[in-house]
Short mmCIF file of the C-alpha atoms (twelve columns), coordinates in Angstrom:
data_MODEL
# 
_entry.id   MODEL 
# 
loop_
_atom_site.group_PDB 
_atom_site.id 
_atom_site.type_symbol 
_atom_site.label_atom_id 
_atom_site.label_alt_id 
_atom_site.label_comp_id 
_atom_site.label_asym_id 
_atom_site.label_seq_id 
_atom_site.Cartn_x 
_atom_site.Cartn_y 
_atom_site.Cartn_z 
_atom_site.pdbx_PDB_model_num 
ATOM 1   C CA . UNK A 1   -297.151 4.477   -136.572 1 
ATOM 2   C CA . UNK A 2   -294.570 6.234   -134.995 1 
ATOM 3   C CA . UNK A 3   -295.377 4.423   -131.533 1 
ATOM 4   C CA . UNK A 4   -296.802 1.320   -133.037 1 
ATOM 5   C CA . UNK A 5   -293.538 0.195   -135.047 1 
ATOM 6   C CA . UNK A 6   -290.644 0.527   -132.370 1 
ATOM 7   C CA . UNK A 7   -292.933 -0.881  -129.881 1 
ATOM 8   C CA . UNK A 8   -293.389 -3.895  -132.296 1 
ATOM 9   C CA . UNK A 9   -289.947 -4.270  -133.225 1 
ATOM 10  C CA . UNK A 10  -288.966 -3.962  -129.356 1 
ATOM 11  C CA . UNK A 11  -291.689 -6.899  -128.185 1 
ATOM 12  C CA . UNK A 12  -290.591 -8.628  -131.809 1 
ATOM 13  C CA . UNK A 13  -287.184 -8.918  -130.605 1 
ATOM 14  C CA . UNK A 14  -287.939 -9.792  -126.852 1 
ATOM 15  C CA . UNK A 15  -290.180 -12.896 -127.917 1 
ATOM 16  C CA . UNK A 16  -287.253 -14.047 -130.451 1 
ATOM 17  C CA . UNK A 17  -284.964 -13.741 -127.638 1 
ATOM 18  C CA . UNK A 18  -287.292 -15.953 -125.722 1 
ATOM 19  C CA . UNK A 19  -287.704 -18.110 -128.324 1 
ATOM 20  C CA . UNK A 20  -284.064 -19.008 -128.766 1 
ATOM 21  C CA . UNK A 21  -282.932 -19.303 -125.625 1 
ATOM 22  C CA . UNK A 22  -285.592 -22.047 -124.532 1 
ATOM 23  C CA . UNK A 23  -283.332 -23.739 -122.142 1 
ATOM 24  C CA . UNK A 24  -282.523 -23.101 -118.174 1 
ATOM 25  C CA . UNK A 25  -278.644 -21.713 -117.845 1 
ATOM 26  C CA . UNK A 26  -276.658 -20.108 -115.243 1 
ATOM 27  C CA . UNK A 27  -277.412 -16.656 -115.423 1 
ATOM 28  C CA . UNK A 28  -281.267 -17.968 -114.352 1 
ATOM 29  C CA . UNK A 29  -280.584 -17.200 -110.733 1 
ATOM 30  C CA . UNK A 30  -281.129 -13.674 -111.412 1 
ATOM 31  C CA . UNK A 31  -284.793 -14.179 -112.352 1 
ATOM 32  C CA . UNK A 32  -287.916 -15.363 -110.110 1 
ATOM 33  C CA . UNK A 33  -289.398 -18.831 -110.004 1 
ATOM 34  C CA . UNK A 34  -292.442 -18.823 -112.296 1 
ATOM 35  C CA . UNK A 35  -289.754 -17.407 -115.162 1 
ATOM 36  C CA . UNK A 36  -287.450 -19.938 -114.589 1 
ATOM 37  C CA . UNK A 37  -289.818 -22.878 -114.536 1 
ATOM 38  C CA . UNK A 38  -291.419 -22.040 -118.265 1 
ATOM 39  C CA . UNK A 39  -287.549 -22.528 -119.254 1 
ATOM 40  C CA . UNK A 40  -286.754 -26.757 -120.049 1 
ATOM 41  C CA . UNK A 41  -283.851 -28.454 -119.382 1 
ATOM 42  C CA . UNK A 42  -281.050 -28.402 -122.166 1 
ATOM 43  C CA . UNK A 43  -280.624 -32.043 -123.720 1 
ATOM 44  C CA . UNK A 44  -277.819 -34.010 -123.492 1 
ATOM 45  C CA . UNK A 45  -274.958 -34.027 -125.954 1 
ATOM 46  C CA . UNK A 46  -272.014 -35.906 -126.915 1 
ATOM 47  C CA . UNK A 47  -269.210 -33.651 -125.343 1 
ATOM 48  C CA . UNK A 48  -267.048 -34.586 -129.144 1 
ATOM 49  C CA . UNK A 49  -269.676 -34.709 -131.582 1 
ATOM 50  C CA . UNK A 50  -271.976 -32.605 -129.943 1 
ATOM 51  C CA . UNK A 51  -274.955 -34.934 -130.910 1 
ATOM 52  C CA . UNK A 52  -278.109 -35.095 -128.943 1 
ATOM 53  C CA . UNK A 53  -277.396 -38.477 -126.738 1 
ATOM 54  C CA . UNK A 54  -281.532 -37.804 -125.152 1 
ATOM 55  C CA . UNK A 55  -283.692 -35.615 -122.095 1 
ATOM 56  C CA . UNK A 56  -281.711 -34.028 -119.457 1 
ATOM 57  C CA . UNK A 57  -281.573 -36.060 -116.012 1 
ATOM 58  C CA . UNK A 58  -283.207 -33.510 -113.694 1 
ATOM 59  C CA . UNK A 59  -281.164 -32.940 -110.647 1 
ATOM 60  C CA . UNK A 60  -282.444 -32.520 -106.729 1 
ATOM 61  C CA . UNK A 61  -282.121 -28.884 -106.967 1 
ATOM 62  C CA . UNK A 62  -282.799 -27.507 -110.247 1 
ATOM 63  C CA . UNK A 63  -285.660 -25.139 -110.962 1 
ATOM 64  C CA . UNK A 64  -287.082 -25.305 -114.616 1 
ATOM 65  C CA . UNK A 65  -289.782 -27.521 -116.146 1 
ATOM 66  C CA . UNK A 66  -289.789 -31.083 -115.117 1 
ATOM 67  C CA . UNK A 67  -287.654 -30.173 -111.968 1 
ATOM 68  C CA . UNK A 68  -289.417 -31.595 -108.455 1 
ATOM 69  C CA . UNK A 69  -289.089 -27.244 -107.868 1 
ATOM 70  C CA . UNK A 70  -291.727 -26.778 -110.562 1 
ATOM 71  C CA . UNK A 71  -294.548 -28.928 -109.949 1 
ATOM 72  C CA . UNK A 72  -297.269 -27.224 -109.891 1 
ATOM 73  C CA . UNK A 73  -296.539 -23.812 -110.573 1 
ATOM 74  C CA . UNK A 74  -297.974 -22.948 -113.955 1 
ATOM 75  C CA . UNK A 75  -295.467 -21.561 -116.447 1 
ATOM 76  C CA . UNK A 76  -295.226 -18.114 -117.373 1 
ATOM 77  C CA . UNK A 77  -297.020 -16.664 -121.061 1 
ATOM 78  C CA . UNK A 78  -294.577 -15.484 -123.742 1 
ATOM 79  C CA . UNK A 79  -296.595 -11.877 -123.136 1 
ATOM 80  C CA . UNK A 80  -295.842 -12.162 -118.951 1 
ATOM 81  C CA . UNK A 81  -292.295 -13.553 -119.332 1 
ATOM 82  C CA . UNK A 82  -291.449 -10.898 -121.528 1 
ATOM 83  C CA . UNK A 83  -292.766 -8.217  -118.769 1 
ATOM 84  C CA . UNK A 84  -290.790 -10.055 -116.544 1 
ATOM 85  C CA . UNK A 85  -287.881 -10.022 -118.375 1 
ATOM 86  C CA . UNK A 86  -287.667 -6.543  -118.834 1 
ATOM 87  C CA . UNK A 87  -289.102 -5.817  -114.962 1 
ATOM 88  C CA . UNK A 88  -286.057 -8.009  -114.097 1 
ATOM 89  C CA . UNK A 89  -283.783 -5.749  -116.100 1 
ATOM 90  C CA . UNK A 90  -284.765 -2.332  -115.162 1 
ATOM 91  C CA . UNK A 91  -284.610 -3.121  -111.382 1 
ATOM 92  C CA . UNK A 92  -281.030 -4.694  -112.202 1 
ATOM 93  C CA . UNK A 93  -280.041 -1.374  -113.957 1 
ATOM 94  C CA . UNK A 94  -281.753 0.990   -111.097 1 
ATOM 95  C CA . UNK A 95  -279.612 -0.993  -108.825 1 
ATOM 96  C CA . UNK A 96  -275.765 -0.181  -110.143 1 
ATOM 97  C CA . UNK A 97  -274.179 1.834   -108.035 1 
ATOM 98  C CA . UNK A 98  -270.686 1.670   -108.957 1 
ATOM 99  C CA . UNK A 99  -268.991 3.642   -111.186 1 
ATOM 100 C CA . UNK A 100 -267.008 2.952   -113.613 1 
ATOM 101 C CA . UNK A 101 -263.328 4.280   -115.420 1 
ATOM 102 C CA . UNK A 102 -264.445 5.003   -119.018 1 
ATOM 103 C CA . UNK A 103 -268.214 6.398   -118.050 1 
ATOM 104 C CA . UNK A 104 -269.422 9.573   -118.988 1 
ATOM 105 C CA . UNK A 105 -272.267 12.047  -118.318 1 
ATOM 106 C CA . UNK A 106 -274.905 12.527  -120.427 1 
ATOM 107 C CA . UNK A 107 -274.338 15.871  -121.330 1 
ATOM 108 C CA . UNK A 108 -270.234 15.153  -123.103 1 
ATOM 109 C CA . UNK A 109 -272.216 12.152  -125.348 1 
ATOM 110 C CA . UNK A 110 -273.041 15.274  -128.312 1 
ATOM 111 C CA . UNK A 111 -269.064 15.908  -127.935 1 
ATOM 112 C CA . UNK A 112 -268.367 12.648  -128.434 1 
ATOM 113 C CA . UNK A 113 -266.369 13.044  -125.045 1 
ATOM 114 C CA . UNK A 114 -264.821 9.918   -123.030 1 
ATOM 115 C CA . UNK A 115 -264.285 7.241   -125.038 1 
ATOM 116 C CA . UNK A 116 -264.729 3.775   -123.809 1 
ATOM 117 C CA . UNK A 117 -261.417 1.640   -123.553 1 
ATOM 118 C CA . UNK A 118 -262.363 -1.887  -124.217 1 
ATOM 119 C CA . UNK A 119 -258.950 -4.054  -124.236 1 
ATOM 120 C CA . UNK A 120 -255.246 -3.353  -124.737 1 
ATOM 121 C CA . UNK A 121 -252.276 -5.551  -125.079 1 
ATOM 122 C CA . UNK A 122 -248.827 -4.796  -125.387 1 
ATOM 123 C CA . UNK A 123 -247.185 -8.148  -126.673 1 
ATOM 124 C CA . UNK A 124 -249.783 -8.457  -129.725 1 
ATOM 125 C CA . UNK A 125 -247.215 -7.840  -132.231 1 
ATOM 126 C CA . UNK A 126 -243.285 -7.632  -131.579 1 
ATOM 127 C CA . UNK A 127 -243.160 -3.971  -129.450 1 
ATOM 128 C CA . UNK A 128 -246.357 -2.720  -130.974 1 
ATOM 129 C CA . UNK A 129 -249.660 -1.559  -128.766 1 
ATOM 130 C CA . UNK A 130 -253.384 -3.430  -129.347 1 
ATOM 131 C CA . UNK A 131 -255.966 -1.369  -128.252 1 
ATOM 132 C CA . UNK A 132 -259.726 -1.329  -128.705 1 
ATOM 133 C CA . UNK A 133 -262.225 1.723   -128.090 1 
ATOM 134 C CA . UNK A 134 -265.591 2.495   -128.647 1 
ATOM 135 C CA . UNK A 135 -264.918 5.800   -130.076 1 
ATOM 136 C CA . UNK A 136 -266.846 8.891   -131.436 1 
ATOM 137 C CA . UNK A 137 -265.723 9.971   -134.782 1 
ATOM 138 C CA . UNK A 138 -265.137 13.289  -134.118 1 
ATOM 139 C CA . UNK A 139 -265.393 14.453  -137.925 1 
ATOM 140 C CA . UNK A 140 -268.835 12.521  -138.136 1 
ATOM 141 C CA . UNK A 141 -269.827 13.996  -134.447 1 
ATOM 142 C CA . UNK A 142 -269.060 17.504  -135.284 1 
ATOM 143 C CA . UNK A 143 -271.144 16.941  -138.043 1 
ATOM 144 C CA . UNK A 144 -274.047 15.964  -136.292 1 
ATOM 145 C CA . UNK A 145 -273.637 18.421  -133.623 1 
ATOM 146 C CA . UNK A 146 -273.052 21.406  -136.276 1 
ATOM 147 C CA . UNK A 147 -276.088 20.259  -138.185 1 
ATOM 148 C CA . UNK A 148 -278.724 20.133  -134.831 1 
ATOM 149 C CA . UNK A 149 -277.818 23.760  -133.434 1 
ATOM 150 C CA . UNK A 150 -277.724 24.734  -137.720 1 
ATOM 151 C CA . UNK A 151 -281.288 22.864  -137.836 1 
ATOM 152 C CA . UNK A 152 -282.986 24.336  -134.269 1 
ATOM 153 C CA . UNK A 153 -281.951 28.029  -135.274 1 
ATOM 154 C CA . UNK A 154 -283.131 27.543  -138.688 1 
ATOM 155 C CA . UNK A 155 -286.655 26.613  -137.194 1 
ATOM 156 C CA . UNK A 156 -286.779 28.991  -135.058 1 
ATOM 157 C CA . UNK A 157 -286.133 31.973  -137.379 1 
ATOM 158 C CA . UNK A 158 -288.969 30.412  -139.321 1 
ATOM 159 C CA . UNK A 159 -291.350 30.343  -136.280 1 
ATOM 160 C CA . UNK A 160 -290.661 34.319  -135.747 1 
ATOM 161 C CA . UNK A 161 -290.815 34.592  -139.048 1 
ATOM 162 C CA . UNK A 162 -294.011 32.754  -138.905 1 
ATOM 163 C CA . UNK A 163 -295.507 35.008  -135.799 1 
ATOM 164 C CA . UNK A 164 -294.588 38.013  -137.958 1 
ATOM 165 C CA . UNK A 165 -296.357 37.245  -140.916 1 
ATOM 166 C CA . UNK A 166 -299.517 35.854  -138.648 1 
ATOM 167 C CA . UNK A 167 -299.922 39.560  -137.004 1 
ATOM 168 C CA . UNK A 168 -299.851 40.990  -140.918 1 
ATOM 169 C CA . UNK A 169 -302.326 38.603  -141.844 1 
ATOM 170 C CA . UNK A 170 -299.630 36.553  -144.674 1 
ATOM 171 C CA . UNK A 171 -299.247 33.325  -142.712 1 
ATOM 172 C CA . UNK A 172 -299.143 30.419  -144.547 1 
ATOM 173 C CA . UNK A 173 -299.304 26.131  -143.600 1 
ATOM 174 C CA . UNK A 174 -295.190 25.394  -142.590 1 
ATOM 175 C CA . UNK A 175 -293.829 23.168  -145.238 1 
ATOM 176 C CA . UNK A 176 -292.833 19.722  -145.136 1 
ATOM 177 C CA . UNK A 177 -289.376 19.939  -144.541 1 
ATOM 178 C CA . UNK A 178 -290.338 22.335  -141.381 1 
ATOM 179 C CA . UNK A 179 -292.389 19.681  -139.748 1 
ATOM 180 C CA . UNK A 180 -289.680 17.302  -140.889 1 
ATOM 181 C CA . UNK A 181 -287.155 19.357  -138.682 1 
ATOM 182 C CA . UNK A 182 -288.751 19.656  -135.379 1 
ATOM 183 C CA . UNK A 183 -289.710 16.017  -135.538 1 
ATOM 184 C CA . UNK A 184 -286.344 15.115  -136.172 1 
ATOM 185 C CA . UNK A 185 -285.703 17.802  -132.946 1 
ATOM 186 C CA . UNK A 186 -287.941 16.355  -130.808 1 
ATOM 187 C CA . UNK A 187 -286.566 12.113  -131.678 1 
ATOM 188 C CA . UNK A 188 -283.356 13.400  -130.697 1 
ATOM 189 C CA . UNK A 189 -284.158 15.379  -127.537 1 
ATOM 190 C CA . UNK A 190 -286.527 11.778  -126.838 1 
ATOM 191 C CA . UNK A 191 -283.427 9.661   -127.365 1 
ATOM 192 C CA . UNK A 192 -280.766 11.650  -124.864 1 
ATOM 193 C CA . UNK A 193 -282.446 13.934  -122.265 1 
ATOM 194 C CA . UNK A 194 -284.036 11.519  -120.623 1 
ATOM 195 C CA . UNK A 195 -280.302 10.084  -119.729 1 
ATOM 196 C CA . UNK A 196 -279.964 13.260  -117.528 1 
ATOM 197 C CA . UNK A 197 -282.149 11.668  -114.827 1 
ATOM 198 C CA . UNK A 198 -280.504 8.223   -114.852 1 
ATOM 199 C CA . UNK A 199 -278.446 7.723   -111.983 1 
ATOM 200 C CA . UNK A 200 -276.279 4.623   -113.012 1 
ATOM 201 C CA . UNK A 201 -273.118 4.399   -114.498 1 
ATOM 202 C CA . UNK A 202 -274.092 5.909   -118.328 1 
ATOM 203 C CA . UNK A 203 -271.552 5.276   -121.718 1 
ATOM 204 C CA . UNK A 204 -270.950 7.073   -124.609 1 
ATOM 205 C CA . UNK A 205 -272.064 4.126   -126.709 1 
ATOM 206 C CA . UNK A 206 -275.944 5.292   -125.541 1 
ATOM 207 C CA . UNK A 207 -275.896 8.492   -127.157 1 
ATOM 208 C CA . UNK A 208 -275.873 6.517   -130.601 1 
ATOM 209 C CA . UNK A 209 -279.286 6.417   -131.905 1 
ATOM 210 C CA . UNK A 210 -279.719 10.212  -131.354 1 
ATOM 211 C CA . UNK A 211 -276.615 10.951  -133.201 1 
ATOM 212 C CA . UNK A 212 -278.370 9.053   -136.313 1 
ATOM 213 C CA . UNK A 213 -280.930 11.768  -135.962 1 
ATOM 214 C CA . UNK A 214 -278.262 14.833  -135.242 1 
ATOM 215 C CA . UNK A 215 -277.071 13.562  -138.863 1 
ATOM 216 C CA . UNK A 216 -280.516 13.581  -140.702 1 
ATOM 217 C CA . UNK A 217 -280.975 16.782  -139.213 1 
ATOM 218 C CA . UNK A 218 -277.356 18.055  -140.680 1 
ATOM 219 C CA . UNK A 219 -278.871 17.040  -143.848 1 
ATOM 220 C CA . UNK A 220 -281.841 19.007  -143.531 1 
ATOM 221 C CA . UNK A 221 -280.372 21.365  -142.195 1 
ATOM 222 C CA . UNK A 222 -277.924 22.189  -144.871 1 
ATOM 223 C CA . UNK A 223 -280.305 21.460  -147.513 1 
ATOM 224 C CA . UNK A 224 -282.440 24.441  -146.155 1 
ATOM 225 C CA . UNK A 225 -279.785 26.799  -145.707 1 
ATOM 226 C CA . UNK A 226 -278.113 26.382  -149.093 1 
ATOM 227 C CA . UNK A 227 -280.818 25.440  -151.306 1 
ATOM 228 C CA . UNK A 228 -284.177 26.908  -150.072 1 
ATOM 229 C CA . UNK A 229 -283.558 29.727  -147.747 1 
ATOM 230 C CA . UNK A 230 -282.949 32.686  -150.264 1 
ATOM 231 C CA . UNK A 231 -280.108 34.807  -149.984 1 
ATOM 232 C CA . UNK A 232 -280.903 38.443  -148.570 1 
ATOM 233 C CA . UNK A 233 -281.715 41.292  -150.897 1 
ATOM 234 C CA . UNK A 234 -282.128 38.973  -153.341 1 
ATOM 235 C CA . UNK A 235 -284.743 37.663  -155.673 1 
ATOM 236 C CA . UNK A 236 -286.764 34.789  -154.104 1 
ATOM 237 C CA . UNK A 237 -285.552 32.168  -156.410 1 
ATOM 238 C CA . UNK A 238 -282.063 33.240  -155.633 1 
ATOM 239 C CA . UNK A 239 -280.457 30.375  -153.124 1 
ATOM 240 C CA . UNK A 240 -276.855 30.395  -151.381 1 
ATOM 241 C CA . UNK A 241 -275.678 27.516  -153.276 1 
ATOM 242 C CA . UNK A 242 -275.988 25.759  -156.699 1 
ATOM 243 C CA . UNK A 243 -276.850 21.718  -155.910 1 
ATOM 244 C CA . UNK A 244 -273.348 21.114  -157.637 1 
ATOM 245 C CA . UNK A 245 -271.951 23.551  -154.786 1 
ATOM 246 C CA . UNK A 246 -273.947 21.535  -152.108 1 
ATOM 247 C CA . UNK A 247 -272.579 18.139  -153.457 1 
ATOM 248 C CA . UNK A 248 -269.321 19.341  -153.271 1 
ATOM 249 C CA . UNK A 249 -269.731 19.902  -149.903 1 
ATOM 250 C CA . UNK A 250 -271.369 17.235  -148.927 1 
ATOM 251 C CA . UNK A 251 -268.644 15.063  -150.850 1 
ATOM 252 C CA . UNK A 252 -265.751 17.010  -148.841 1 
ATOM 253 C CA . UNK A 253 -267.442 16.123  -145.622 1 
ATOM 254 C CA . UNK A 254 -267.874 12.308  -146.087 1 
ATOM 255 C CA . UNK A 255 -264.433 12.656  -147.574 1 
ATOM 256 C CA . UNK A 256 -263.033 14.421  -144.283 1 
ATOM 257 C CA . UNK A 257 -265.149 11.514  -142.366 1 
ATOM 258 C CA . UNK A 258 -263.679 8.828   -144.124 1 
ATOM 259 C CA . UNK A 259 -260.051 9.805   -143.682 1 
ATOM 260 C CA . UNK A 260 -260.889 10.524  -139.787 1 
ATOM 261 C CA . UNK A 261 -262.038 6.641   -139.736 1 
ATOM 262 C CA . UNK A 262 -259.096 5.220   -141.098 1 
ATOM 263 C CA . UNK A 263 -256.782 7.240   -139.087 1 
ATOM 264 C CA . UNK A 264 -258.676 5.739   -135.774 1 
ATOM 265 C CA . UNK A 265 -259.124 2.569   -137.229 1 
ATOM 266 C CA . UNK A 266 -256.438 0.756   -135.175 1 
ATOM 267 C CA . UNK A 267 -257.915 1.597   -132.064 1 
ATOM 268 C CA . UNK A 268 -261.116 1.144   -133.470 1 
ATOM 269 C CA . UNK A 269 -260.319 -3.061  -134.355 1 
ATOM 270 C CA . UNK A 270 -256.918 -3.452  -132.034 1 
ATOM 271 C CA . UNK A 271 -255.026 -3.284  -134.953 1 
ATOM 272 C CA . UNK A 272 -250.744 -3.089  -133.741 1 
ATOM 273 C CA . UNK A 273 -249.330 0.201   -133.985 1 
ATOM 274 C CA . UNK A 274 -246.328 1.861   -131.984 1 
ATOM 275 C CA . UNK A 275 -246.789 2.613   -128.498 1 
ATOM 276 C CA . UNK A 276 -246.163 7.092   -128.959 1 
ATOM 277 C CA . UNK A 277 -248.741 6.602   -132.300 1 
ATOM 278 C CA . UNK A 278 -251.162 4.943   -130.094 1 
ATOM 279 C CA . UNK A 279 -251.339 7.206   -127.447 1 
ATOM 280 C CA . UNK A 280 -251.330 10.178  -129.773 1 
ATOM 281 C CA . UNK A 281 -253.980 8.852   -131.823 1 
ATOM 282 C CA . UNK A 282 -255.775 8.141   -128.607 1 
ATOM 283 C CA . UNK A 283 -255.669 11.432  -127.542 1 
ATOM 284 C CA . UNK A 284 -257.066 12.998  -130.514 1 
ATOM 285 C CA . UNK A 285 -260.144 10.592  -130.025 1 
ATOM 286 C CA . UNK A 286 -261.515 13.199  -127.706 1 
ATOM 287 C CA . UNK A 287 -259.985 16.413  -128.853 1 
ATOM 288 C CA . UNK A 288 -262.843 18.254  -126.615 1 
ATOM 289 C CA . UNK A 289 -262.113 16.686  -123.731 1 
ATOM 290 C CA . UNK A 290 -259.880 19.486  -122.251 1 
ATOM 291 C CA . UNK A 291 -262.844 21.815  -122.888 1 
ATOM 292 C CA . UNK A 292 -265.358 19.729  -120.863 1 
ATOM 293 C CA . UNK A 293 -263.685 18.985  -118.091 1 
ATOM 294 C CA . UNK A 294 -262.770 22.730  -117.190 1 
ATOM 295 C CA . UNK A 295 -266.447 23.425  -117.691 1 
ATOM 296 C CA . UNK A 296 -267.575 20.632  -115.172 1 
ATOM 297 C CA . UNK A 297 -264.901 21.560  -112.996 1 
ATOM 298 C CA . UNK A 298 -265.835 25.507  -112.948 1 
ATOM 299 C CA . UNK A 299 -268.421 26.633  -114.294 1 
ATOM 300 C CA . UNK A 300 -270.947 23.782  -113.425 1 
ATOM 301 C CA . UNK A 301 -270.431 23.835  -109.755 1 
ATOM 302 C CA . UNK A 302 -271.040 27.595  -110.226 1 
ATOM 303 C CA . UNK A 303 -274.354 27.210  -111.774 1 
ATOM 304 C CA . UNK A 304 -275.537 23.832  -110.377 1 
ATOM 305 C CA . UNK A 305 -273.914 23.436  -107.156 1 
ATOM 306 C CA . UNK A 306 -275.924 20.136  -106.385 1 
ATOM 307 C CA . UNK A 307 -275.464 18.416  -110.027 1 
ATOM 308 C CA . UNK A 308 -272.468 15.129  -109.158 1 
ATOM 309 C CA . UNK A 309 -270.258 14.351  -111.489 1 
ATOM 310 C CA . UNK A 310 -272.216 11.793  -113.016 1 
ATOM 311 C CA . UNK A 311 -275.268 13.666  -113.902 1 
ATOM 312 C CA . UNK A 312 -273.132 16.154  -115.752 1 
# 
């Protein structure tokens, strides 16, 4: 299931795409012949009531079904125009070789590092700045980055624990929660380390669907420590935190994210503030930007002398 239903959502998505977008357009160029000629030509429409006046005249040198281009070449399958369509795409990404202001390298995306500056204006409201980022929350970031290293050290006092009782002969199955915790370890290494070996221009924005599972594993991962990993030199029962303790805490942290959301939310929607605000509240977008920079500018060429800038 856990290969079947992405895959099926994926192809799901790719044939509805297909599916609503029936008609031949300008971006068509980019894709080969027998892809072009399964697409028809779009109908013609009153330009002020936008009502369908009857079939498109085809034209000497347009390429889609009923075009003089197409006869004879059979249309492509929904199954082979979707493998075309994404064969089309990956060669188009391989091929981007320029970089770009607001990119960053895979490795800043847990930090929430280099935001990515989408639009500014500085006449949107009497003296006041407009600007738009894509933005990492850095409460809700830390968060997720706190709970994966809190999560993979967890697990792996549990596996030595594990190999200790296995040589005494105590070993027991690894409970649910365990499993739970390297699968949710193993969905988020799936979702960002693969990045490190793409060569084009990378943003922060694809780092997203692993932080969803640095957060589950925050969750976990504070559930275990405060709830069912007993305290030392204690009895077994015995747990670091009452659950009224843990929902504080958990309430104090969405709290804390909350208040970091609404402070960033003008740069988040463009909303006018005053040009000193705006570039203070910009900077504190990336508070560990500093940090990251004076490791890839010293200690990275140190360790990986071949590693470019954007494969850090």
């Amino acid at each position: 299931w856990l290969l079947l239903l992405p895959a099926t959502i994926y192809l799901g998505s790719m044939a509805l795409h297909l599916k609503l977008l029936p008609f031949a357009g300008r971006g068509d160029n980019f894709h080969p012949k027998p892809f072009r000629c399964r697409l028809g030509l779009a109908p013609r429409r009153d330009p002020d009531t936008g009502a369908v006046l009857g079939p498109a005249t085809p034209q000497a040198d347009c390429i889609a079904a009923g075009c003089a281009a197409c006869r004879g070449q059979f249309p492509l399958s929904l199954p082979a125009a979707i493998s075309s369509l994404n064969a089309r795409m990956l060669s188009a990404n391989a091929g981007i070789k320029k970089q770009h202001t607001f990119s960053s390298g895979w490795a800043h995306w847990p930090f929430g590092s280099q935001p990515v500056f989408y639009w500014s204006s500085t006449k949107c409201y009497a003296d006041h700045y407009c600007r738009i980022y894509m933005a990492a929350n850095p409460i809700v970031w830390g968060v997720g980055l706190t709970g994966l290293a809190a999560l993979l050290l967890l697990l792996l006092g549990r596996l030595c624990s594990c190999g200790a009782r296995r040589r005494l002969g105590t070993a027991r199955g690894a409970p649910a929660a365990v499993r739970h915790g390297w699968l949710l370890l193993c969905g988020h290494a799936l979702g960002w380390l693969p990045f490190a070996a793409v060569k084009r221009v990378a943003f922060l924005y694809h780092y997203i669907p692993s932080l969803h599972l640095s957060l589950l594993a925050a969750g976990l991962a504070l559930d275990h420590l405060l709830l069912a990993h007993p305290a030392p030199r204690r009895a077994p029962a015995a747990a670091l935190a009452t659950p009224s303790q843990l929902d504080l805490a958990v309430a104090l942290t969405i709290a804390l994210a909350a208040a970091s959301f609404l402070f960033f939310l003008p740069l988040y929607l463009g909303w006018p503030i005053e040009p000193a605000d705006s570039r203070w509240r910009a900077k504190l977008l990336d508070p560990c930007r500093p940090v990251l920079e004076w490791v890839d500018s010293h200690v990275v060429p140190a360790l990986f002398p071949n590693v470019s800038a954007v494969e850090q």
